[in-house]
PDB file of C-alpha atoms in Angstrom:
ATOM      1  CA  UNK A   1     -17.179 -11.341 -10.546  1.00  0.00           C
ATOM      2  CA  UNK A   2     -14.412  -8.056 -10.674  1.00  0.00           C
ATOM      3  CA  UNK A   3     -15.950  -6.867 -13.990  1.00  0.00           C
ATOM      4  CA  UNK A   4     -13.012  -4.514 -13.973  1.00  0.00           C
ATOM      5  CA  UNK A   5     -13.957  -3.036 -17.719  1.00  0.00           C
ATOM      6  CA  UNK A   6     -16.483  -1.040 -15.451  1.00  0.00           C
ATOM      7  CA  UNK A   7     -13.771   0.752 -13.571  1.00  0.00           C
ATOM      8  CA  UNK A   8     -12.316   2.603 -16.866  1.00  0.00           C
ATOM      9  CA  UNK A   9     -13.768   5.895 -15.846  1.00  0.00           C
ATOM     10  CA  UNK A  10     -12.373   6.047 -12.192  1.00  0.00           C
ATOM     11  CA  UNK A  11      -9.411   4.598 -13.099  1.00  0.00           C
ATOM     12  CA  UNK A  12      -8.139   6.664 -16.345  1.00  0.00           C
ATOM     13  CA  UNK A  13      -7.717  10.069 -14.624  1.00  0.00           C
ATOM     14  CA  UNK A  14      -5.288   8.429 -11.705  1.00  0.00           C
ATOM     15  CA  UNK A  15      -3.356   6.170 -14.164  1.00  0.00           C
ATOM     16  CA  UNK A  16      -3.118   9.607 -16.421  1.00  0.00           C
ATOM     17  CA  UNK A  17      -1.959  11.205 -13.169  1.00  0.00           C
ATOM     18  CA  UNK A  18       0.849   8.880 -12.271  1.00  0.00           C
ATOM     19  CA  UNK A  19       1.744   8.213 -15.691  1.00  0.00           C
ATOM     20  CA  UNK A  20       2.941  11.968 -16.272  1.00  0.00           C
ATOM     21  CA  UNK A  21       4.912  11.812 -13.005  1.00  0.00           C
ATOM     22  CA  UNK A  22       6.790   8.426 -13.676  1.00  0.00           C
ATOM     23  CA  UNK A  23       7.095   9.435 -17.539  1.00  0.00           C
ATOM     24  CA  UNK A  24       8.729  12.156 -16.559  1.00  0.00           C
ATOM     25  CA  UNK A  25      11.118  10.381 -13.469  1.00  0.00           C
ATOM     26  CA  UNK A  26      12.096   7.894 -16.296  1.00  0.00           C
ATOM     27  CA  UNK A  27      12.947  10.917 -19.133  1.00  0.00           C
ATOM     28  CA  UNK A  28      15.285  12.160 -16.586  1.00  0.00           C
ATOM     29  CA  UNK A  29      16.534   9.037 -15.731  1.00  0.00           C
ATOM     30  CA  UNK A  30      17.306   8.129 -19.338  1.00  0.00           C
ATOM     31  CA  UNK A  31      18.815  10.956 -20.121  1.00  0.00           C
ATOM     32  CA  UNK A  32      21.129  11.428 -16.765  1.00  0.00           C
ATOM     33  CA  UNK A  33      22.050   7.266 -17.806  1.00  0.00           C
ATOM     34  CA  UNK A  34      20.426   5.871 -14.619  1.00  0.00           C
ATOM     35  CA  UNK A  35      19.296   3.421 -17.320  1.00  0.00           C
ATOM     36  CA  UNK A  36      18.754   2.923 -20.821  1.00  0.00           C
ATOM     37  CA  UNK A  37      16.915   1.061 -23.491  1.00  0.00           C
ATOM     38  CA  UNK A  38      18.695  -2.010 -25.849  1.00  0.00           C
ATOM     39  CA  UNK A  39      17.534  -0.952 -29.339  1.00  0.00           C
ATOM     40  CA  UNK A  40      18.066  -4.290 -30.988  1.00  0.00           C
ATOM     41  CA  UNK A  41      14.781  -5.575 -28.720  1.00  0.00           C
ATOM     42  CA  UNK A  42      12.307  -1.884 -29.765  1.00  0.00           C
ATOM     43  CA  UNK A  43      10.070  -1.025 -32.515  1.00  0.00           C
ATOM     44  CA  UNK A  44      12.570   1.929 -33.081  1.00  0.00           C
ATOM     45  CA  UNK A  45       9.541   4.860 -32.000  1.00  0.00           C
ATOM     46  CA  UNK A  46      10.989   7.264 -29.096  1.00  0.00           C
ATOM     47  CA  UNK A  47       9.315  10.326 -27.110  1.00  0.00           C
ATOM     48  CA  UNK A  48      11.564  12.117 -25.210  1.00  0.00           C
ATOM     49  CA  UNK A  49      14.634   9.616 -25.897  1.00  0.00           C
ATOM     50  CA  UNK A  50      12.500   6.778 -24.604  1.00  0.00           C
ATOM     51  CA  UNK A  51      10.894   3.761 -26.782  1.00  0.00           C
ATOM     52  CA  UNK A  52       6.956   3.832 -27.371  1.00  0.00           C
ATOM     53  CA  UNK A  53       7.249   0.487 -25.091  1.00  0.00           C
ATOM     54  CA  UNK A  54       8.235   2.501 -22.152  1.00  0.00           C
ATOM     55  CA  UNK A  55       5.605   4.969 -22.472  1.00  0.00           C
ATOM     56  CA  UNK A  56       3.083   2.020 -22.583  1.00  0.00           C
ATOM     57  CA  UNK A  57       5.067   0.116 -19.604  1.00  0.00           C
ATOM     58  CA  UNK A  58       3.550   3.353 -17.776  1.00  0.00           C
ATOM     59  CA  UNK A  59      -0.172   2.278 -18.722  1.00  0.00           C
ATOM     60  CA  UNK A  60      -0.317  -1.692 -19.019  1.00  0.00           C
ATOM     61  CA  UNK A  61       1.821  -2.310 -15.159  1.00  0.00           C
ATOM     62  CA  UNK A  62      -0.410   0.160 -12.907  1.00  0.00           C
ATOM     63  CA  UNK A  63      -3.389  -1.182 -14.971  1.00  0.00           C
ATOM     64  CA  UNK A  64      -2.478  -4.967 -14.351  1.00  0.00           C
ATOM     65  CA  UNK A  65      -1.458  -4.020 -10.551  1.00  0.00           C
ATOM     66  CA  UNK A  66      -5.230  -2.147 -10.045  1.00  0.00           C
ATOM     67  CA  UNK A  67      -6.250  -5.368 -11.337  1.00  0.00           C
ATOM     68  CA  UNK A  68      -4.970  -7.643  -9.509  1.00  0.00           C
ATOM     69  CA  UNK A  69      -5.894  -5.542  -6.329  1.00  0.00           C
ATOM     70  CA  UNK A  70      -9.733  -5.808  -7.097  1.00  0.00           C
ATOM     71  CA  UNK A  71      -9.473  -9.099  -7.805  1.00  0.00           C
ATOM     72  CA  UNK A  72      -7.673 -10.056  -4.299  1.00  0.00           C
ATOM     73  CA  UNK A  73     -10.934  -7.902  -3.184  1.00  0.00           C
ATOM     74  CA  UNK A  74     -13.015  -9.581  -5.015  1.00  0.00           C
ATOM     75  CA  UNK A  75     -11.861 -13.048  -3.990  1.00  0.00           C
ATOM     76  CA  UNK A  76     -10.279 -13.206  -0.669  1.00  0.00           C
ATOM     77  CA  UNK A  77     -12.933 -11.414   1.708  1.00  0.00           C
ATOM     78  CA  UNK A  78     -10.267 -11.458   4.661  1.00  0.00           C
ATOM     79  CA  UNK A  79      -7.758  -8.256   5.187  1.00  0.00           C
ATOM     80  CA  UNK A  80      -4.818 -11.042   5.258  1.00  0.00           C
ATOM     81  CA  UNK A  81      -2.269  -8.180   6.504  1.00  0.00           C
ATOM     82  CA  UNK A  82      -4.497  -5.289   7.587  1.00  0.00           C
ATOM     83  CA  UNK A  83      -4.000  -6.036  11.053  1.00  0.00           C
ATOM     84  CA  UNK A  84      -0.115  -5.778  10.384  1.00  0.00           C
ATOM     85  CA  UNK A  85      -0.137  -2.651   7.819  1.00  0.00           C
ATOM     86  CA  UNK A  86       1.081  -0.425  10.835  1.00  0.00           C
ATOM     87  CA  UNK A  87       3.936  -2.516  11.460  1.00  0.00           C
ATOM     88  CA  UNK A  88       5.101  -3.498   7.865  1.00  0.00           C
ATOM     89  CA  UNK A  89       4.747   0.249   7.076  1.00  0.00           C
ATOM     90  CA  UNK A  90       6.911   1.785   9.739  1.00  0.00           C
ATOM     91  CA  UNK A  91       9.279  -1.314   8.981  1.00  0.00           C
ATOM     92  CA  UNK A  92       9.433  -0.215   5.427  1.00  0.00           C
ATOM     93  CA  UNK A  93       9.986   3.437   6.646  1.00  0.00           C
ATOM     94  CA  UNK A  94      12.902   2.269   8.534  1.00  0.00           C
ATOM     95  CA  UNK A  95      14.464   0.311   5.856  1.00  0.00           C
ATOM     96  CA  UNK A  96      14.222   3.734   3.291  1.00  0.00           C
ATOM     97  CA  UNK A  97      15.662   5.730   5.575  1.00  0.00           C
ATOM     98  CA  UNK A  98      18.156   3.822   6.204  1.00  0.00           C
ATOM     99  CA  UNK A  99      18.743   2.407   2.978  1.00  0.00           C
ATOM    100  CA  UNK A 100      18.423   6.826   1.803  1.00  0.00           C
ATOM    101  CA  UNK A 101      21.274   7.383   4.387  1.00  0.00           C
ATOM    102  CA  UNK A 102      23.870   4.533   3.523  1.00  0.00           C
ATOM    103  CA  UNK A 103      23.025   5.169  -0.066  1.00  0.00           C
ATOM    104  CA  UNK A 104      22.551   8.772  -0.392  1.00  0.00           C
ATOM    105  CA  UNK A 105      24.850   8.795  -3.762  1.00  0.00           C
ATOM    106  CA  UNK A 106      23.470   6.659  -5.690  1.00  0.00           C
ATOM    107  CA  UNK A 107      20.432   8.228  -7.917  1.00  0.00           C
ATOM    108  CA  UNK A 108      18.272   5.565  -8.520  1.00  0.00           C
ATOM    109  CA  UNK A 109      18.336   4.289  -4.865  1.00  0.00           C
ATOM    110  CA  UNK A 110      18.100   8.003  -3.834  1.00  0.00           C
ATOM    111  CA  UNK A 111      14.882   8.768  -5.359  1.00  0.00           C
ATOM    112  CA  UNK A 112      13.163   5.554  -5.068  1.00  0.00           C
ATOM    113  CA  UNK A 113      13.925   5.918  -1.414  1.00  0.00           C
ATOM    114  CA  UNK A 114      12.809   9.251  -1.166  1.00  0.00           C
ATOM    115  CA  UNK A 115       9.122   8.802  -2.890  1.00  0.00           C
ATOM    116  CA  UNK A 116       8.632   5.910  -0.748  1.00  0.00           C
ATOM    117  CA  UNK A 117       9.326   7.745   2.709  1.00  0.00           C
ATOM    118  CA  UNK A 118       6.918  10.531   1.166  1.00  0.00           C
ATOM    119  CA  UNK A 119       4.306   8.124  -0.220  1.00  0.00           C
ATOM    120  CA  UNK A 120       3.729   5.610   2.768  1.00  0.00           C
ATOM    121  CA  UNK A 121       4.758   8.187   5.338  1.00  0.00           C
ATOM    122  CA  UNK A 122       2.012  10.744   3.746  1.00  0.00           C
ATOM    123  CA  UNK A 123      -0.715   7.128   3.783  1.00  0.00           C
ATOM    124  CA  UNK A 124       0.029   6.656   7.369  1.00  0.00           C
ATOM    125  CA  UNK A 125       0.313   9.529   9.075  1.00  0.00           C
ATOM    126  CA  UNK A 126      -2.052  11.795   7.051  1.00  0.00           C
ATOM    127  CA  UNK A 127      -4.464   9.600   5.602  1.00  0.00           C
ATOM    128  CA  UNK A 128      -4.444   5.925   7.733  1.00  0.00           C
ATOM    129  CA  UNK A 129      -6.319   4.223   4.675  1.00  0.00           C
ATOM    130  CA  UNK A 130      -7.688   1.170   5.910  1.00  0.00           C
ATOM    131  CA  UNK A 131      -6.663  -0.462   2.696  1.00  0.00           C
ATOM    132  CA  UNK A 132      -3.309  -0.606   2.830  1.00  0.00           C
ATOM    133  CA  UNK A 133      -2.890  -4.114   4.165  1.00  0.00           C
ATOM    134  CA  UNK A 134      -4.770  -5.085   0.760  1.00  0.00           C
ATOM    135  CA  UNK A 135      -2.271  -2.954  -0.762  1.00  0.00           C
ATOM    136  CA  UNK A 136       0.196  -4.846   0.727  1.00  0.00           C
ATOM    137  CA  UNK A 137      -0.920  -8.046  -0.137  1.00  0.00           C
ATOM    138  CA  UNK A 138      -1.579  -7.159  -3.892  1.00  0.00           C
ATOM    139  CA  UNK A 139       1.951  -5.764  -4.119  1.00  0.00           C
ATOM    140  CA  UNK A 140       3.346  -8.773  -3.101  1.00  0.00           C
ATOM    141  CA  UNK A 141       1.009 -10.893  -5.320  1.00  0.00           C
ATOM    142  CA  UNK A 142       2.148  -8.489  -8.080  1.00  0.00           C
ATOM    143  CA  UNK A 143       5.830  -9.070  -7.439  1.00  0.00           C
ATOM    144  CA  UNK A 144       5.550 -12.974  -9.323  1.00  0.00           C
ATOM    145  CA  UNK A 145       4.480 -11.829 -12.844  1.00  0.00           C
ATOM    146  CA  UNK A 146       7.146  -8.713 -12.517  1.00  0.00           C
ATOM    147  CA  UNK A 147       9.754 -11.013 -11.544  1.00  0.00           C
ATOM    148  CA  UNK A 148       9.470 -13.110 -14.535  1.00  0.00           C
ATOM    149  CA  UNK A 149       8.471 -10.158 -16.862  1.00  0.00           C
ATOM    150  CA  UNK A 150      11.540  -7.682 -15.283  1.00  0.00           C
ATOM    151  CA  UNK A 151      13.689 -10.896 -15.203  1.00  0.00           C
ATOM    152  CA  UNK A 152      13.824 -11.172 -18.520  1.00  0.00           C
ATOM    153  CA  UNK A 153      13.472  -7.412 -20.104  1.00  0.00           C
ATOM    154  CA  UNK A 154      17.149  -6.960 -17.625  1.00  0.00           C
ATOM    155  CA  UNK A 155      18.388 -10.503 -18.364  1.00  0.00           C
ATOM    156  CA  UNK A 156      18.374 -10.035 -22.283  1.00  0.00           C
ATOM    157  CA  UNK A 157      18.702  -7.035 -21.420  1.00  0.00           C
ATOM    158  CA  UNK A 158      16.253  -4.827 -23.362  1.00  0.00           C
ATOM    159  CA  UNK A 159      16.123  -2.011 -20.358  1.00  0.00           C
ATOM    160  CA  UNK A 160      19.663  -1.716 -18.747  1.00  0.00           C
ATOM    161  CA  UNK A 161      21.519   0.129 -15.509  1.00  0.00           C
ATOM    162  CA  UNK A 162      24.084   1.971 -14.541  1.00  0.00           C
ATOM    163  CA  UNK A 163      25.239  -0.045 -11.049  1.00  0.00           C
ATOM    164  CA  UNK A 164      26.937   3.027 -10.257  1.00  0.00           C
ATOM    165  CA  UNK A 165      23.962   4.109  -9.179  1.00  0.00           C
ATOM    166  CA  UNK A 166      22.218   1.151  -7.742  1.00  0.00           C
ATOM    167  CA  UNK A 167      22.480  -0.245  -4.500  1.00  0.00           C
ATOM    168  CA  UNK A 168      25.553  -2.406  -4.321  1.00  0.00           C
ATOM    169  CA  UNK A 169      23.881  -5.394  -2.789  1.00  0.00           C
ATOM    170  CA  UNK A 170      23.448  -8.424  -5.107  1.00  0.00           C
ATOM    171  CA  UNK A 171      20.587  -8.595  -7.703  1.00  0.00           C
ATOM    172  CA  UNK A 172      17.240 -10.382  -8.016  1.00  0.00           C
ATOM    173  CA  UNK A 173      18.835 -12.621 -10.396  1.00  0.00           C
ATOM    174  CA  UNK A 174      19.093  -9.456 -13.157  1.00  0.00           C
ATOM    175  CA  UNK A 175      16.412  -7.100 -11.576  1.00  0.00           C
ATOM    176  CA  UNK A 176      18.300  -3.946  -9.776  1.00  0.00           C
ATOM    177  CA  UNK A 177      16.694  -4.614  -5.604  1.00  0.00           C
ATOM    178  CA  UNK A 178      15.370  -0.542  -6.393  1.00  0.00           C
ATOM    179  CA  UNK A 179      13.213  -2.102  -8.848  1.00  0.00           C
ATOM    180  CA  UNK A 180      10.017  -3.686  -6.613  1.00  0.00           C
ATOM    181  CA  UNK A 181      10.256  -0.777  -4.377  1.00  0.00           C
ATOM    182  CA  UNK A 182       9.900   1.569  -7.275  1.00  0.00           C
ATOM    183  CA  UNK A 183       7.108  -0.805  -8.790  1.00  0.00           C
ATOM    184  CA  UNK A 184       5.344  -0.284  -5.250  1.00  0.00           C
ATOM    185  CA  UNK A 185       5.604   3.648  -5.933  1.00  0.00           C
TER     186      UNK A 185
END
């Protein structure tokens, strides 16, 4: 029914897109030691100081996200939080700020904050997409398989992180609580 394998050609350019910007976020994060990469778990190939997996990470996750987003479209006819999108968007703006101001130190927390006031303020206030309750939804559908996925790449841990700059609240389990936010980036 999604026949996704269709949407190759409008899809490659924006995964291209976002793939140079997060490449590039995550070169300067490895190399400032916001995180790192356990060698005893990688094929031993590195770009930029970072493992071939990490440049694919950039490829397969927005892929498998876009996915599951057309096939919530596909299958569930209903906008299940459209009606709320205004709300859980200027909630989430409150929480970054906030979470920007009490945390302004701390790198990781920092920028993920930042690019989410930016992002969702800039789809809200510019833009009003009427699919962002579907965004929504998919996100949070997305959030099982990366908690089992990120659980155990941090748990082993193949990718690691500095706490220092981290929130200081406790973990999901291993999984830094930047992590989904910057997943939903």
């Amino acid at each position: 029914k999604v026949a996704f394998w269709r949407s190759w050609k409008s899809l490659g350019f924006p995964m291209l897109i976002t793939a140079t910007i997060f490449i590039a976020w995550d070169a300067c994060f490895t190399h400032w030691g916001i995180w790192g990469f356990n060698p005893d778990y990688l094929l031993g190939i590195y770009f930029l100081k970072m493992p071939l997996e990490e440049w694919l990470f950039f490829f397969t996750v927005p892929y498998a996200c876009v996915f599951i987003y057309a096939c919530l479209n596909a299958y569930i006819q209903k906008d299940i939080l459209g009606t709320y999108a205004k709300t859980i968007t200027y909630a989430l703006l409150l929480i970054f700020l906030s979470v920007l101001i009490l945390n302004w130190q701390k790198t990781y927390t920092r920028w993920t904050s930042v690019g989410l006031l930016i992002w969702l303020g800039t789809l809200w206030f510019a833009w009003k997409p009427k699919w962002l309750g579907r965004f929504y939804l998919s996100w949070l559908i997305a959030m099982i398989p990366f908690a089992l996925v990120n659980g155990i790449l941090t748990a082993l841990p193949v990718v690691w992180y500095n706490d220092l700059e981290n929130i200081d609240l406790p973990r999901l389990g291993s999984i830094p609580m930047e992590d989904p936010f910057y997943a939903m980036l």
